[in-house]
């Protein structure tokens, strides 16, 4: 499944958010991959809008696997002060976005006559 989410980084702390993500802890990278976070990317706008995208088998299960790790707890605590809603761990404050268009799915539907 494909998952897209949004969050908000404090605009005055964008530089720090970018700095921390330029060299994510190797242990955190490994645990994300092991938990099933594939093709994971983050996009940050100058107003603080953060968009994340990943592919996984089951997003709830992938999040649950991350929640069991010590490195994730440490990372979320480190990152929390950079977000607008710093009273909630960043990975719990994601707003999941609905996918409304996918080119490959529509092309497949058109080719099979389901359109």
PDB file of C-alpha atoms in Angstrom:
ATOM      1  CA  UNK A   1       0.000   0.000   0.000  1.00  0.00           C
ATOM      2  CA  UNK A   2       1.023   3.610  -0.574  1.00  0.00           C
ATOM      3  CA  UNK A   3       0.723   6.075   2.310  1.00  0.00           C
ATOM      4  CA  UNK A   4       0.983   9.852   2.206  1.00  0.00           C
ATOM      5  CA  UNK A   5       0.839  12.004   5.317  1.00  0.00           C
ATOM      6  CA  UNK A   6       1.256  15.598   6.361  1.00  0.00           C
ATOM      7  CA  UNK A   7       2.560  17.367   9.408  1.00  0.00           C
ATOM      8  CA  UNK A   8       3.868  20.832  10.301  1.00  0.00           C
ATOM      9  CA  UNK A   9       7.378  21.826  11.268  1.00  0.00           C
ATOM     10  CA  UNK A  10       7.801  25.162  13.022  1.00  0.00           C
ATOM     11  CA  UNK A  11       8.929  27.522  10.231  1.00  0.00           C
ATOM     12  CA  UNK A  12      11.663  29.078  12.360  1.00  0.00           C
ATOM     13  CA  UNK A  13      13.171  25.589  12.874  1.00  0.00           C
ATOM     14  CA  UNK A  14      13.240  24.384   9.264  1.00  0.00           C
ATOM     15  CA  UNK A  15      17.025  24.648   9.141  1.00  0.00           C
ATOM     16  CA  UNK A  16      17.321  22.330  12.162  1.00  0.00           C
ATOM     17  CA  UNK A  17      14.815  19.842  10.729  1.00  0.00           C
ATOM     18  CA  UNK A  18      16.778  19.744   7.469  1.00  0.00           C
ATOM     19  CA  UNK A  19      20.093  19.392   9.339  1.00  0.00           C
ATOM     20  CA  UNK A  20      18.864  16.424  11.379  1.00  0.00           C
ATOM     21  CA  UNK A  21      17.453  14.659   8.332  1.00  0.00           C
ATOM     22  CA  UNK A  22      20.648  15.138   6.325  1.00  0.00           C
ATOM     23  CA  UNK A  23      22.232  12.459   8.527  1.00  0.00           C
ATOM     24  CA  UNK A  24      19.573  10.286  10.173  1.00  0.00           C
ATOM     25  CA  UNK A  25      21.018   7.864  12.717  1.00  0.00           C
ATOM     26  CA  UNK A  26      22.060   4.615  10.983  1.00  0.00           C
ATOM     27  CA  UNK A  27      20.171   2.579  13.606  1.00  0.00           C
ATOM     28  CA  UNK A  28      16.981   4.535  12.850  1.00  0.00           C
ATOM     29  CA  UNK A  29      17.403   3.951   9.115  1.00  0.00           C
ATOM     30  CA  UNK A  30      17.870   0.211   9.665  1.00  0.00           C
ATOM     31  CA  UNK A  31      14.850  -0.083  11.972  1.00  0.00           C
ATOM     32  CA  UNK A  32      12.609   1.830   9.535  1.00  0.00           C
ATOM     33  CA  UNK A  33      13.551  -0.563   6.754  1.00  0.00           C
ATOM     34  CA  UNK A  34      13.113  -3.639   8.978  1.00  0.00           C
ATOM     35  CA  UNK A  35       9.686  -2.367  10.082  1.00  0.00           C
ATOM     36  CA  UNK A  36       8.550  -2.221   6.450  1.00  0.00           C
ATOM     37  CA  UNK A  37       8.873   1.489   5.621  1.00  0.00           C
ATOM     38  CA  UNK A  38       9.821   1.196   1.946  1.00  0.00           C
ATOM     39  CA  UNK A  39      10.426   3.931  -0.611  1.00  0.00           C
ATOM     40  CA  UNK A  40      10.076   6.431   2.270  1.00  0.00           C
ATOM     41  CA  UNK A  41      10.545  10.116   1.457  1.00  0.00           C
ATOM     42  CA  UNK A  42       9.887  13.412   3.219  1.00  0.00           C
ATOM     43  CA  UNK A  43       9.183  16.715   1.480  1.00  0.00           C
ATOM     44  CA  UNK A  44       9.391  20.044   3.310  1.00  0.00           C
ATOM     45  CA  UNK A  45       8.017  23.395   2.153  1.00  0.00           C
ATOM     46  CA  UNK A  46       9.320  26.768   3.326  1.00  0.00           C
ATOM     47  CA  UNK A  47       6.147  27.384   5.372  1.00  0.00           C
ATOM     48  CA  UNK A  48       6.751  24.234   7.442  1.00  0.00           C
ATOM     49  CA  UNK A  49       4.380  21.901   5.579  1.00  0.00           C
ATOM     50  CA  UNK A  50       5.877  18.411   5.729  1.00  0.00           C
ATOM     51  CA  UNK A  51       4.655  15.687   3.381  1.00  0.00           C
ATOM     52  CA  UNK A  52       5.727  12.088   3.836  1.00  0.00           C
ATOM     53  CA  UNK A  53       5.340   9.182   1.445  1.00  0.00           C
ATOM     54  CA  UNK A  54       6.030   5.494   1.951  1.00  0.00           C
ATOM     55  CA  UNK A  55       5.072   2.092   0.684  1.00  0.00           C
ATOM     56  CA  UNK A  56       4.374  -0.819   3.017  1.00  0.00           C
ATOM     57  CA  UNK A  57       2.276  -3.937   3.360  1.00  0.00           C
ATOM     58  CA  UNK A  58       0.255  -2.637   6.324  1.00  0.00           C
ATOM     59  CA  UNK A  59       0.787   0.889   7.649  1.00  0.00           C
ATOM     60  CA  UNK A  60      -0.698   0.236  11.089  1.00  0.00           C
ATOM     61  CA  UNK A  61       1.563  -2.797  11.500  1.00  0.00           C
ATOM     62  CA  UNK A  62       4.619  -0.852  10.276  1.00  0.00           C
ATOM     63  CA  UNK A  63       3.876   1.943  12.778  1.00  0.00           C
ATOM     64  CA  UNK A  64       3.357  -0.590  15.557  1.00  0.00           C
ATOM     65  CA  UNK A  65       6.711  -2.240  14.806  1.00  0.00           C
ATOM     66  CA  UNK A  66       8.410   1.165  15.018  1.00  0.00           C
ATOM     67  CA  UNK A  67       6.676   1.958  18.311  1.00  0.00           C
ATOM     68  CA  UNK A  68       8.328  -1.102  19.874  1.00  0.00           C
ATOM     69  CA  UNK A  69      11.847   0.168  19.236  1.00  0.00           C
ATOM     70  CA  UNK A  70      13.970   2.217  21.593  1.00  0.00           C
ATOM     71  CA  UNK A  71      15.630   4.114  18.750  1.00  0.00           C
ATOM     72  CA  UNK A  72      12.248   5.344  17.508  1.00  0.00           C
ATOM     73  CA  UNK A  73      11.332   6.599  20.981  1.00  0.00           C
ATOM     74  CA  UNK A  74      14.645   8.472  21.170  1.00  0.00           C
ATOM     75  CA  UNK A  75      14.253   9.892  17.642  1.00  0.00           C
ATOM     76  CA  UNK A  76      10.683  11.066  18.253  1.00  0.00           C
ATOM     77  CA  UNK A  77      11.752  12.763  21.503  1.00  0.00           C
ATOM     78  CA  UNK A  78      14.599  14.525  19.652  1.00  0.00           C
ATOM     79  CA  UNK A  79      12.288  15.666  16.846  1.00  0.00           C
ATOM     80  CA  UNK A  80       9.237  16.654  18.926  1.00  0.00           C
ATOM     81  CA  UNK A  81      10.358  20.208  19.664  1.00  0.00           C
ATOM     82  CA  UNK A  82      10.593  20.990  15.939  1.00  0.00           C
ATOM     83  CA  UNK A  83       6.911  20.384  15.217  1.00  0.00           C
ATOM     84  CA  UNK A  84       3.890  22.650  15.606  1.00  0.00           C
ATOM     85  CA  UNK A  85       2.123  20.155  17.922  1.00  0.00           C
ATOM     86  CA  UNK A  86       5.087  19.326  20.129  1.00  0.00           C
ATOM     87  CA  UNK A  87       2.851  17.859  22.861  1.00  0.00           C
ATOM     88  CA  UNK A  88       2.233  14.810  20.630  1.00  0.00           C
ATOM     89  CA  UNK A  89       5.072  12.591  19.321  1.00  0.00           C
ATOM     90  CA  UNK A  90       5.621  13.542  15.662  1.00  0.00           C
ATOM     91  CA  UNK A  91       4.910  10.042  14.352  1.00  0.00           C
ATOM     92  CA  UNK A  92       1.547  10.017  16.158  1.00  0.00           C
ATOM     93  CA  UNK A  93       0.476  13.419  14.807  1.00  0.00           C
ATOM     94  CA  UNK A  94       0.657  12.479  11.109  1.00  0.00           C
ATOM     95  CA  UNK A  95      -2.522  13.298   9.189  1.00  0.00           C
ATOM     96  CA  UNK A  96      -2.968  10.574   6.586  1.00  0.00           C
ATOM     97  CA  UNK A  97      -4.051  11.891   3.191  1.00  0.00           C
ATOM     98  CA  UNK A  98      -6.514  10.138   0.889  1.00  0.00           C
ATOM     99  CA  UNK A  99      -5.161   9.078  -2.490  1.00  0.00           C
ATOM    100  CA  UNK A 100      -7.507  10.457  -5.132  1.00  0.00           C
ATOM    101  CA  UNK A 101      -5.533   9.657  -8.280  1.00  0.00           C
ATOM    102  CA  UNK A 102      -2.978   7.072  -9.331  1.00  0.00           C
ATOM    103  CA  UNK A 103      -1.764   7.058 -12.916  1.00  0.00           C
ATOM    104  CA  UNK A 104      -0.778   3.387 -13.055  1.00  0.00           C
ATOM    105  CA  UNK A 105      -4.106   2.200 -11.626  1.00  0.00           C
ATOM    106  CA  UNK A 106      -6.119   4.324 -14.043  1.00  0.00           C
ATOM    107  CA  UNK A 107      -4.039   3.232 -17.018  1.00  0.00           C
ATOM    108  CA  UNK A 108      -4.551  -0.404 -16.027  1.00  0.00           C
ATOM    109  CA  UNK A 109      -8.289   0.165 -15.662  1.00  0.00           C
ATOM    110  CA  UNK A 110      -8.450   1.885 -19.050  1.00  0.00           C
ATOM    111  CA  UNK A 111      -6.551  -0.957 -20.734  1.00  0.00           C
ATOM    112  CA  UNK A 112      -8.863  -3.561 -19.218  1.00  0.00           C
ATOM    113  CA  UNK A 113     -12.001  -1.656 -20.200  1.00  0.00           C
ATOM    114  CA  UNK A 114     -13.039  -0.988 -16.592  1.00  0.00           C
ATOM    115  CA  UNK A 115     -13.115   2.764 -17.206  1.00  0.00           C
TER     116      UNK A 115
END
